[in-house]
Structures are given as structure tokens and as C-alpha cells.
Short mmCIF file of C-alpha atoms in Angstrom, two decimals:
data_model
loop_
_atom_site.label_atom_id
_atom_site.label_comp_id
_atom_site.label_asym_id
_atom_site.label_seq_id
_atom_site.Cartn_x
_atom_site.Cartn_y
_atom_site.Cartn_z
CA UNK G 290 -46.00 42.35 32.40
CA UNK G 291 -46.55 44.72 29.46
CA UNK G 292 -48.24 48.12 30.67
CA UNK G 293 -49.04 49.81 27.37
CA UNK G 294 -49.72 53.58 27.61
CA UNK G 295 -53.16 53.92 25.93
CA UNK G 296 -54.58 56.62 23.82
CA UNK G 297 -56.99 58.87 25.94
CA UNK G 298 -60.21 56.99 26.79
CA UNK G 299 -60.52 54.78 24.01
CA UNK G 300 -59.86 51.43 25.95
CA UNK G 301 -57.33 50.33 23.41
CA UNK G 302 -60.02 50.04 20.72
CA UNK G 303 -59.34 50.73 17.03
CA UNK G 304 -55.87 52.66 16.85
CA UNK G 305 -55.25 51.88 20.39
CA UNK G 306 -55.66 48.21 19.72
CA UNK G 307 -53.04 48.39 17.05
CA UNK G 308 -50.73 50.02 19.66
CA UNK G 309 -50.99 47.06 22.03
CA UNK G 310 -50.54 44.40 19.42
CA UNK G 311 -47.21 46.28 18.10
CA UNK G 312 -46.10 46.66 21.62
CA UNK G 313 -46.63 42.93 22.36
CA UNK G 314 -44.74 41.97 18.95
CA UNK G 315 -41.98 44.14 20.10
CA UNK G 316 -41.61 42.65 23.43
CA UNK G 317 -41.60 39.11 21.87
CA UNK G 318 -38.61 39.98 19.78
CA UNK G 319 -36.70 41.17 22.96
CA UNK G 320 -37.76 38.46 25.39
CA UNK G 321 -38.60 34.83 25.53
CA UNK G 322 -42.29 34.85 25.79
CA UNK G 323 -44.48 31.70 26.26
CA UNK G 324 -47.39 32.20 23.85
CA UNK G 325 -49.43 29.62 25.43
CA UNK G 326 -49.26 31.47 28.88
CA UNK G 327 -49.98 34.98 27.92
CA UNK G 328 -53.07 36.56 29.38
CA UNK G 329 -54.89 40.01 28.90
CA UNK G 330 -55.82 41.85 32.13
CA UNK G 331 -57.06 45.18 33.10
CA UNK G 332 -59.04 47.36 35.33
CA UNK G 333 -61.38 50.33 34.72
CA UNK G 334 -60.45 51.56 31.25
CA UNK G 335 -58.11 48.59 31.06
CA UNK G 336 -61.04 46.37 31.98
CA UNK G 337 -62.79 47.74 28.90
CA UNK G 338 -59.70 46.86 26.95
CA UNK G 339 -59.50 43.27 28.30
CA UNK G 340 -63.04 42.60 27.25
CA UNK G 341 -62.08 44.07 23.82
CA UNK G 342 -58.88 41.84 23.26
CA UNK G 343 -60.83 38.79 24.85
CA UNK G 344 -63.61 38.74 22.22
CA UNK G 345 -61.74 39.79 19.23
CA UNK G 346 -58.36 37.76 19.72
CA UNK G 347 -59.72 34.80 22.04
CA UNK G 348 -57.20 32.40 20.54
CA UNK G 349 -54.11 34.45 21.66
CA UNK G 350 -54.71 34.26 25.55
CA UNK G 351 -54.86 31.44 28.03
CA UNK G 352 -57.34 33.52 30.00
CA UNK G 353 -58.73 37.13 30.38
CA UNK G 354 -59.23 39.08 33.50
CA UNK G 355 -61.42 42.32 32.88
CA UNK G 356 -62.31 44.46 35.88
CA UNK G 357 -64.88 47.11 35.81
CA UNK G 358 -64.70 49.41 32.82
CA UNK G 359 -67.33 49.02 30.11
CA UNK G 360 -68.32 46.34 27.58
CA UNK G 361 -70.56 48.02 25.36
CA UNK G 362 -71.80 51.53 24.57
CA UNK G 363 -75.50 52.29 24.80
CA UNK G 364 -76.35 50.90 28.30
CA UNK G 365 -72.93 52.07 29.65
CA UNK G 366 -73.74 55.75 28.68
CA UNK G 367 -77.17 55.52 30.16
CA UNK G 368 -76.14 54.04 33.36
CA UNK G 369 -72.80 55.53 33.99
CA UNK G 370 -73.07 58.95 32.37
CA UNK G 371 -76.89 59.18 32.24
CA UNK G 372 -76.75 60.25 28.60
CA UNK G 373 -79.95 60.54 26.39
CA UNK G 374 -78.95 58.69 23.13
CA UNK G 375 -80.06 59.43 19.57
CA UNK G 376 -77.46 57.61 17.56
CA UNK G 377 -77.08 58.00 13.74
CA UNK G 378 -76.92 54.85 11.53
CA UNK G 379 -73.15 54.95 11.35
CA UNK G 380 -72.62 55.22 15.07
CA UNK G 381 -74.76 52.07 15.43
CA UNK G 382 -72.54 50.35 12.75
CA UNK G 383 -69.45 51.36 14.67
CA UNK G 384 -70.84 50.20 17.92
CA UNK G 385 -71.20 46.65 16.28
CA UNK G 386 -67.43 46.51 16.19
CA UNK G 387 -66.81 48.52 19.37
CA UNK G 388 -69.09 46.67 21.59
CA UNK G 389 -68.28 43.11 23.01
CA UNK G 390 -71.71 41.36 23.77
CA UNK G 391 -72.14 40.61 20.11
CA UNK G 392 -68.89 38.74 19.98
CA UNK G 393 -68.97 36.92 23.30
CA UNK G 394 -69.33 33.39 21.56
CA UNK G 395 -65.66 33.76 20.90
CA UNK G 396 -64.80 33.50 24.71
CA UNK G 397 -65.43 29.75 24.26
CA UNK G 398 -61.84 29.76 23.56
CA UNK G 399 -60.71 32.07 26.20
CA UNK G 400 -61.52 31.42 29.88
CA UNK G 401 -62.58 34.65 31.49
CA UNK G 402 -62.53 35.74 35.07
CA UNK G 403 -64.34 39.02 35.51
CA UNK G 404 -64.19 41.28 38.46
CA UNK G 405 -66.65 44.06 39.85
CA UNK G 406 -66.87 46.07 42.95
CA UNK G 407 -70.32 45.29 44.65
CA UNK G 408 -70.99 49.12 44.78
CA UNK G 409 -69.23 50.05 41.51
CA UNK G 410 -71.58 51.47 38.84
CA UNK G 411 -69.12 49.91 36.38
CA UNK G 412 -70.15 46.44 37.65
CA UNK G 413 -72.72 46.94 34.71
CA UNK G 414 -69.84 45.94 32.19
CA UNK G 415 -69.59 42.26 33.61
CA UNK G 416 -73.41 42.14 34.17
CA UNK G 417 -74.10 42.72 30.54
CA UNK G 418 -71.55 40.40 29.25
CA UNK G 419 -72.73 37.61 31.85
CA UNK G 420 -76.28 37.83 30.32
CA UNK G 421 -74.88 37.81 26.82
CA UNK G 422 -72.77 34.81 27.52
CA UNK G 423 -75.68 33.00 29.07
CA UNK G 424 -77.64 33.38 25.77
CA UNK G 425 -74.78 31.22 24.23
CA UNK G 426 -74.59 28.76 26.99
CA UNK G 427 -71.30 30.10 28.52
CA UNK G 428 -70.98 30.59 32.25
CA UNK G 429 -69.00 33.65 33.21
CA UNK G 430 -66.95 33.48 36.41
CA UNK G 431 -67.77 36.95 37.94
CA UNK G 432 -65.98 37.74 41.32
CA UNK G 433 -67.59 40.51 43.24
CA UNK G 434 -65.75 42.54 45.84
CA UNK G 435 -68.10 42.77 48.85
CA UNK G 436 -69.14 46.56 49.76
CA UNK G 437 -66.47 47.81 47.36
CA UNK G 438 -66.75 50.63 44.87
CA UNK G 439 -64.20 51.29 42.08
CA UNK G 440 -61.41 49.24 43.39
CA UNK G 441 -60.22 45.55 43.70
CA UNK G 442 -61.12 44.01 47.00
CA UNK G 443 -58.08 42.36 48.71
CA UNK G 444 -59.89 39.13 49.12
CA UNK G 445 -61.07 39.06 45.57
CA UNK G 446 -57.62 39.80 44.36
CA UNK G 447 -56.38 36.68 46.06
CA UNK G 448 -59.14 34.59 44.47
CA UNK G 449 -58.37 36.14 41.08
CA UNK G 450 -54.70 35.25 41.26
CA UNK G 451 -55.44 31.70 42.39
CA UNK G 452 -57.75 31.18 39.32
CA UNK G 453 -55.38 32.68 36.86
CA UNK G 454 -52.50 30.87 38.19
CA UNK G 455 -54.41 27.60 37.78
CA UNK G 456 -55.45 28.33 34.21
CA UNK G 457 -51.72 29.40 33.51
CA UNK G 458 -50.56 25.85 34.47
CA UNK G 459 -52.92 24.31 31.76
CA UNK G 460 -51.97 26.99 29.23
CA UNK G 461 -53.75 28.14 26.01
CA UNK G 462 -55.73 25.41 24.24
CA UNK G 463 -53.99 25.85 20.84
CA UNK G 464 -55.75 22.91 19.19
CA UNK G 465 -59.36 22.90 20.34
CA UNK G 466 -61.71 20.01 18.98
CA UNK G 467 -64.57 22.40 18.41
CA UNK G 468 -63.94 25.90 16.76
CA UNK G 469 -66.08 28.91 17.15
CA UNK G 470 -65.61 32.14 15.30
CA UNK G 471 -68.31 34.94 15.39
CA UNK G 472 -67.54 37.97 13.30
CA UNK G 473 -69.10 40.64 11.15
CA UNK G 474 -66.05 42.10 9.70
CA UNK G 475 -62.84 40.98 7.96
CA UNK G 476 -61.01 43.02 10.56
CA UNK G 477 -61.53 40.22 12.95
CA UNK G 478 -61.56 37.15 10.65
CA UNK G 479 -59.20 34.60 12.33
CA UNK G 480 -59.45 32.13 15.00
CA UNK G 481 -56.59 29.63 15.39
CA UNK G 482 -56.18 27.80 11.96
CA UNK G 483 -59.51 29.20 10.55
CA UNK G 484 -59.53 32.40 8.45
CA UNK G 485 -62.91 33.80 7.09
CA UNK G 486 -62.34 35.84 3.82
CA UNK G 487 -65.73 35.40 1.99
CA UNK G 488 -67.93 37.73 4.09
CA UNK G 489 -68.60 40.02 1.10
CA UNK G 490 -70.09 37.12 -0.90
CA UNK G 491 -72.26 36.03 2.19
CA UNK G 492 -73.58 39.64 2.64
CA UNK G 493 -74.47 39.78 -1.17
CA UNK G 494 -76.46 36.59 -0.86
CA UNK G 495 -78.18 37.51 2.37
CA UNK G 496 -79.17 40.87 0.92
CA UNK G 497 -80.51 39.10 -2.12
CA UNK G 498 -82.46 36.73 0.19
CA UNK G 499 -83.62 39.81 2.24
CA UNK G 500 -84.89 41.33 -0.90
CA UNK G 501 -86.81 38.42 -1.75
CA UNK G 502 -88.54 38.43 1.49
CA UNK G 503 -89.19 42.14 1.59
CA UNK G 504 -90.99 42.49 -1.68
CA UNK G 505 -94.12 40.68 -0.50
CA UNK G 506 -93.47 37.88 -2.90
CA UNK G 507 -93.63 39.94 -6.18
CA UNK G 508 -90.27 38.75 -7.24
CA UNK G 509 -91.16 35.13 -6.79
CA UNK G 510 -94.33 35.75 -8.92
CA UNK G 511 -92.19 37.43 -11.60
CA UNK G 512 -89.79 34.38 -11.63
CA UNK G 513 -92.41 31.92 -11.79
CA UNK G 514 -93.94 33.87 -14.78
CA UNK G 515 -90.45 33.94 -16.48
CA UNK G 516 -90.18 30.25 -15.86
CA UNK G 517 -93.36 29.26 -17.26
CA UNK G 518 -92.67 31.45 -20.31
CA UNK G 519 -89.36 29.67 -20.84
CA UNK G 520 -90.83 26.47 -20.32
CA UNK G 521 -93.38 26.97 -23.03
CA UNK G 522 -90.47 28.18 -25.32
CA UNK G 523 -88.42 25.16 -24.59
CA UNK G 524 -91.40 22.84 -25.12
CA UNK G 525 -92.09 24.47 -28.57
CA UNK G 526 -88.38 24.22 -29.66
CA UNK G 527 -87.76 20.72 -28.11
CA UNK G 528 -90.92 19.53 -30.09
CA UNK G 529 -89.75 21.17 -33.35
CA UNK G 530 -86.13 19.77 -32.93
CA UNK G 531 -87.43 16.27 -32.30
CA UNK G 532 -89.56 16.35 -35.57
CA UNK G 533 -86.48 17.56 -37.61
CA UNK G 534 -84.50 14.74 -36.00
CA UNK G 535 -86.93 12.00 -37.17
CA UNK G 536 -86.90 13.43 -40.68
CA UNK G 537 -82.91 13.63 -40.61
CA UNK G 538 -82.74 10.15 -39.11
CA UNK G 539 -84.50 8.48 -42.17
CA UNK G 540 -82.19 10.22 -44.55
CA UNK G 541 -79.20 9.10 -42.63
CA UNK G 542 -80.25 5.58 -42.32
CA UNK G 543 -80.85 5.37 -46.19
CA UNK G 544 -77.45 6.89 -46.84
CA UNK G 545 -75.57 4.66 -44.41
CA UNK G 546 -77.31 1.60 -45.66
CA UNK G 547 -76.07 2.41 -49.30
CA UNK G 548 -72.76 2.39 -47.91
CA UNK G 549 -72.71 -0.85 -46.31
CA UNK G 550 -72.77 -3.37 -49.04
CA UNK G 551 -69.28 -2.51 -50.68
CA UNK G 552 -67.86 -2.77 -47.16
CA UNK G 553 -68.84 -6.32 -47.00
CA UNK G 554 -71.93 -5.60 -44.67
CA UNK G 555 -74.46 -6.22 -47.29
CA UNK G 556 -76.58 -8.20 -44.86
CA UNK G 557 -76.39 -5.78 -41.98
CA UNK G 558 -78.87 -3.24 -40.94
CA UNK G 559 -78.32 0.14 -39.68
CA UNK G 560 -81.01 2.61 -37.88
CA UNK G 561 -81.11 5.58 -35.66
CA UNK G 562 -83.33 4.99 -32.70
CA UNK G 563 -84.84 8.07 -31.22
CA UNK G 564 -86.70 7.83 -27.92
CA UNK G 565 -88.63 10.87 -26.99
CA UNK G 566 -89.53 11.72 -23.40
CA UNK G 567 -91.01 15.23 -22.66
CA UNK G 568 -90.99 14.34 -18.99
CA UNK G 569 -87.14 14.26 -19.22
CA UNK G 570 -85.91 17.56 -20.70
CA UNK G 571 -82.28 18.24 -21.10
CA UNK G 572 -79.80 20.77 -22.64
CA UNK G 573 -80.15 18.79 -25.99
CA UNK G 574 -84.03 18.56 -25.95
CA UNK G 575 -86.27 15.72 -25.11
CA UNK G 576 -84.72 12.94 -27.30
CA UNK G 577 -82.37 10.15 -26.47
CA UNK G 578 -80.62 9.20 -29.71
CA UNK G 579 -78.73 5.92 -30.39
CA UNK G 580 -77.29 4.15 -33.33
CA UNK G 581 -78.44 0.53 -33.53
CA UNK G 582 -77.28 -2.25 -35.92
CA UNK G 583 -77.78 -5.90 -36.82
CA UNK G 584 -74.84 -7.48 -38.49
CA UNK G 585 -76.73 -10.76 -39.32
CA UNK G 586 -80.21 -11.53 -40.61
CA UNK G 587 -82.62 -12.38 -38.05
CA UNK G 588 -80.96 -10.73 -35.13
CA UNK G 589 -82.63 -7.66 -33.35
CA UNK G 590 -81.27 -4.24 -33.74
CA UNK G 591 -79.07 -3.43 -30.75
CA UNK G 592 -76.70 -0.65 -29.80
CA UNK G 593 -73.80 -0.12 -32.24
CA UNK G 594 -71.31 0.10 -29.43
CA UNK G 595 -72.24 -3.07 -27.68
CA UNK G 596 -72.84 -5.80 -30.62
CA UNK G 597 -70.53 -4.88 -33.31
CA UNK G 598 -66.99 -6.63 -33.42
CA UNK G 599 -63.95 -4.69 -33.89
CA UNK G 600 -63.93 -4.85 -37.71
CA UNK G 601 -67.62 -4.43 -38.03
CA UNK G 602 -67.56 -1.42 -35.74
CA UNK G 603 -64.71 0.20 -37.93
CA UNK G 604 -66.54 -0.23 -40.98
CA UNK G 605 -69.87 1.05 -39.61
CA UNK G 606 -68.16 4.10 -38.29
CA UNK G 607 -66.38 4.64 -41.78
CA UNK G 608 -69.72 4.55 -43.53
CA UNK G 609 -71.12 7.07 -40.95
CA UNK G 610 -68.08 9.21 -41.35
CA UNK G 611 -68.36 9.21 -45.07
CA UNK G 612 -72.04 10.08 -45.19
CA UNK G 613 -71.65 12.85 -42.36
CA UNK G 614 -68.35 14.30 -43.72
CA UNK G 615 -70.13 17.16 -45.64
CA UNK G 616 -71.85 18.12 -42.30
CA UNK G 617 -68.59 18.73 -40.32
CA UNK G 618 -66.10 16.49 -38.60
CA UNK G 619 -63.01 16.60 -36.46
CA UNK G 620 -60.14 17.89 -38.17
CA UNK G 621 -58.18 14.44 -37.94
CA UNK G 622 -59.65 10.95 -38.12
CA UNK G 623 -57.59 7.93 -37.14
CA UNK G 624 -58.57 4.39 -38.24
CA UNK G 625 -56.68 1.44 -36.91
CA UNK G 626 -56.69 -1.54 -38.99
CA UNK G 627 -60.18 -0.84 -40.31
CA UNK G 628 -59.53 -3.47 -43.04
CA UNK G 629 -59.05 -6.47 -40.68
CA UNK G 630 -60.55 -9.69 -42.22
CA UNK G 631 -61.27 -8.43 -45.48
CA UNK G 632 -59.44 -8.04 -48.78
CA UNK G 633 -59.89 -7.75 -52.57
CA UNK G 634 -62.85 -5.49 -53.61
CA UNK G 635 -63.95 -4.72 -49.89
CA UNK G 636 -60.42 -3.48 -49.00
CA UNK G 637 -60.47 -1.31 -52.23
CA UNK G 638 -63.93 0.02 -51.27
CA UNK G 639 -62.55 0.92 -47.82
CA UNK G 640 -59.62 2.53 -49.40
CA UNK G 641 -61.74 4.64 -51.71
CA UNK G 642 -63.95 5.73 -48.91
CA UNK G 643 -60.89 6.81 -46.85
CA UNK G 644 -59.64 8.73 -49.81
CA UNK G 645 -62.83 10.49 -50.22
CA UNK G 646 -62.76 11.41 -46.70
CA UNK G 647 -59.19 12.67 -46.89
CA UNK G 648 -60.20 15.22 -49.55
CA UNK G 649 -61.79 17.34 -46.82
CA UNK G 650 -59.78 16.58 -43.63
CA UNK G 651 -56.80 14.49 -42.34
CA UNK G 652 -57.14 10.78 -42.27
CA UNK G 653 -54.67 8.46 -40.69
CA UNK G 654 -54.93 4.88 -41.38
CA UNK G 655 -52.87 1.96 -39.89
CA UNK G 656 -53.31 -0.93 -42.43
CA UNK G 657 -51.96 -4.33 -43.75
CA UNK G 658 -53.99 -3.92 -46.88
CA UNK G 659 -52.29 -2.82 -50.20
CA UNK G 660 -55.51 -1.76 -51.56
CA UNK G 661 -55.83 0.68 -48.69
CA UNK G 662 -52.30 1.80 -48.66
CA UNK G 663 -52.26 2.58 -52.31
CA UNK G 664 -55.01 5.03 -52.09
CA UNK G 665 -52.97 7.26 -49.46
CA UNK G 666 -51.51 10.47 -50.33
CA UNK G 667 -48.58 9.99 -48.05
CA UNK G 668 -47.24 6.36 -47.26
CA UNK G 669 -45.42 6.07 -44.05
CA UNK G 670 -43.60 2.71 -43.19
CA UNK G 671 -43.71 1.53 -39.50
CA UNK G 672 -41.22 -0.95 -38.53
CA UNK G 673 -39.63 -2.25 -35.29
CA UNK G 674 -36.10 -3.16 -34.56
CA UNK G 675 -33.84 -3.94 -31.70
CA UNK G 676 -31.33 -1.04 -30.86
CA UNK G 677 -27.86 -2.55 -30.56
CA UNK G 678 -26.49 -0.16 -27.84
CA UNK G 679 -29.63 -0.44 -25.57
CA UNK G 680 -31.00 -3.82 -26.66
CA UNK G 681 -34.45 -2.21 -26.64
CA UNK G 682 -37.09 -2.49 -29.25
CA UNK G 683 -37.65 0.83 -31.13
CA UNK G 684 -40.42 1.73 -33.39
CA UNK G 685 -39.37 3.63 -36.63
CA UNK G 686 -41.63 5.73 -38.96
CA UNK G 687 -40.21 6.37 -42.31
CA UNK G 688 -41.84 8.47 -45.11
CA UNK G 689 -41.48 6.44 -48.41
CA UNK G 690 -40.42 7.91 -51.67
CA UNK G 691 -42.43 6.82 -54.90
CA UNK G 692 -39.98 4.09 -55.73
CA UNK G 693 -39.87 2.75 -52.08
CA UNK G 694 -43.58 2.87 -51.85
CA UNK G 695 -44.00 0.85 -55.06
CA UNK G 696 -41.79 -1.79 -53.55
CA UNK G 697 -43.62 -1.67 -50.12
CA UNK G 698 -47.12 -2.18 -51.81
CA UNK G 699 -45.53 -4.92 -53.92
CA UNK G 700 -44.20 -6.52 -50.77
CA UNK G 701 -47.71 -6.23 -49.15
CA UNK G 702 -49.14 -8.14 -52.08
CA UNK G 703 -46.61 -10.84 -52.55
CA UNK G 704 -45.19 -11.38 -49.05
CA UNK G 705 -41.37 -11.75 -48.13
CA UNK G 706 -40.18 -12.18 -51.83
CA UNK G 707 -41.24 -9.32 -54.30
CA UNK G 708 -41.87 -10.53 -57.75
CA UNK G 709 -42.10 -8.49 -60.92
CA UNK G 710 -45.69 -9.58 -61.03
CA UNK G 711 -46.25 -8.05 -57.65
CA UNK G 712 -44.75 -4.83 -58.92
CA UNK G 713 -46.94 -4.61 -61.90
CA UNK G 714 -49.86 -5.08 -59.65
CA UNK G 715 -48.56 -2.40 -57.34
CA UNK G 716 -48.15 -0.07 -60.27
CA UNK G 717 -51.91 -0.64 -61.17
CA UNK G 718 -53.10 -0.06 -57.60
CA UNK G 719 -51.13 3.18 -57.33
CA UNK G 720 -52.46 4.35 -60.44
CA UNK G 721 -55.91 3.65 -59.14
CA UNK G 722 -56.82 1.27 -62.13
CA UNK G 723 -57.51 -1.73 -59.68
#
């Protein structure tokens, strides 16, 4: 049994509370203490201390046994000391932490056996707590010593010990199915595995809500007016933006259509579809914008990403990039075999457009077309070979010199055997003379 020597008349609250916790930690270092069978008990001033530790540290004890004492301030001072109270605001604030009824819901995790003498004026402590606990659907076991003043009746003592012994056999419930924590300060912010650390944010939100309720609706009226004004500004801006988009779409469609014939898409159609719906506003306005194409005559315009084949999609995108390059682009564009299925003049047109794009940003193109490769500012040869040591396939990327580049372009023109005619044609491609 640990009997702490308490600070005078503070019932182990505040600094006295720290005394007890430090004393308990010290005892645990010296002796083997079963944490699941530790209780808090006290009588008179100790009873007040037991109430304090039970409600604030309910998960530490298998049970609490407060006797007499006091559990709160204002009623106790009126009943026990007949004081007339005129508390300041800060006293009321301190009572909120000092008094126990407001925290009684935490006793759901700490079975409590209260005791009072039938004739003891300090019976008021348990009566107050019994009423508070009933309000949160907890029944308090309150043993009353018959015709007894400020003392523990012998018969009551026997009943108390029987009940506490029974609870000790069960031990502390260290893993409850339902967890309750009532707190109004971060000083008491833990219950079993739960730690509360966001009370400041909750307070700020509640103060804001309270202000909203207390201003007679004026804040709501102001917000509604601000919303209406913002809505009008948005509607005006969105309508203006939509008109500019319609105008820009016509110019874009015309420019892209001009790029399609050299890319072997002379029979294709391209258009910018703008669907305007003021009932569905968004961060980008009231328009839904989509590029639609028709690769063959007689077919309907459909979304570009759904109907175009791989090669067609790449060439449509190239035409778009060429037209939009002056308006800004990503710093690097990568085209993978954009020349698939085409050759001759079409491949040369693709190469010319890639070169035009490369004048303002970095363009990487994977190609099998000599017409495209010849337009590049830097030629890299990609090859695969088996490593002798590991017997794994390895990919090699090799920058080509002018001489090696001429041979590679000639090889792309002629095949496995490079002829002088192929080299002469490679020279023409590299000089850009076609």
C-alpha cells in the first residue's frame, strides 16, 4: 500500500497530483507491481483525491474507492463550509479541471465503490457524483454506513473489501471494446491507446461556429452577398472565356487541317468540340473541350484518343504540337515511331516538322525512317546485344559521328548491304536536299 504524504488540503490535485504519480513510478521501479491490479482509495481528504485520480486516470486502476471528502467546489463550500460564493471567471475555469462531475463519464473504465457515513456532511461528495453519473447512464455503487458520521462503519468496511477483492480478481480491463474519453484540456488527454492532441483546432472551430450563431445571422447575410457577387463575376468571366475559346478553336482547327495533308492525312478531318453548360461550372469555366477527328471520309467526328490508330494518333499530335509550339509546350517531347507505315515524302514531312519543333524545345524521336533520322541535330544508334559474361540482352545507346551517321542513314536506306548509291542518297538527305 502506497500512502503518499499529500500537500496541505489540496486532495492531491495539481501539484499534489504530480507527487502521487512520481511516487507511484518510484515504487514500480523498486517492487514488482501488477498494473492490472492497482486501485486508488482514500477517505476524507483522501476520498477527494480518489475521486480526482479516478476520473482523470480511469484507465490506470482496476477500481476506485473514494470515501467522504469532496468531489466538486461550489456545492461543497455551500454545504460543508456555508460559504457565499462570488467566483471570478478564472476561478470557474479552474473549477472545470478541479471538479469531478464533469469528467464522470470516464468512470465507465473504472469501477467505483463510493462510501459515506449516513450522518456525515461529506456524504454530499458521493451524492453529487451519483447524480452526475446517472446522467451518463452509469450506476454508482454507494455504500452508506448506518448512523455514522465522519468514519468508516465496520460492517461497511467488510462489504467494501469484499467488493474490491472481487474486482481485483478480474483485474483492470486494459482492452475495452468501447472507449470513452471526456476531457477539456490536454493535461488529461489519454485513455488506454487513445491520445487527444487536437483540442486547439476543435476550440477554434467551435468559437467560429459560436460567433456565427451569436451575430444574429449578419455573418450569413454577408457571406450570401459575397457569394452572389462572386457568382456574378464568375459567370461574366466564364462567358467571356467561352467566347474566346470558340474564336480560338476556329483558328486552331484551320491551322491543324493545313498540317494534315503532308502527313498523309489529307482525307482526315480535325475539329475542336466545345460543349458549354453554365449549370456545371468548374475551375476552368463552363466549357467541356475535346479534340475530335475523322480519319476517313463519311465517318463521324469522334474523340481523337478513341478512334485514331497508333500511327494516326502520333501524326495528329505532331500537327497539334507544330501549331501550338509558339504558344508554349513541355520542355521535352518524345515521339515513338511516329513514322510507322509511311515513307518517302510523308516521312520527310514528318522529319521537317520535328526539326521545326526542335528549334524551340528538345525533341526525342525513335524512328526507322532515314528521312526522319537525317533531320536530327544529334543521331543516337540504339542496338541490342547479348552480354557474353551474363548471357543477358543489353541495350546500347551510341552517339554517332558524322561519318558513322552517314553509314547508318545509308544502311537505313539500303538494308544490310550498304551501297555507294545509298551513301550518295544519305548525303543528300543529310544536306537537306531530299
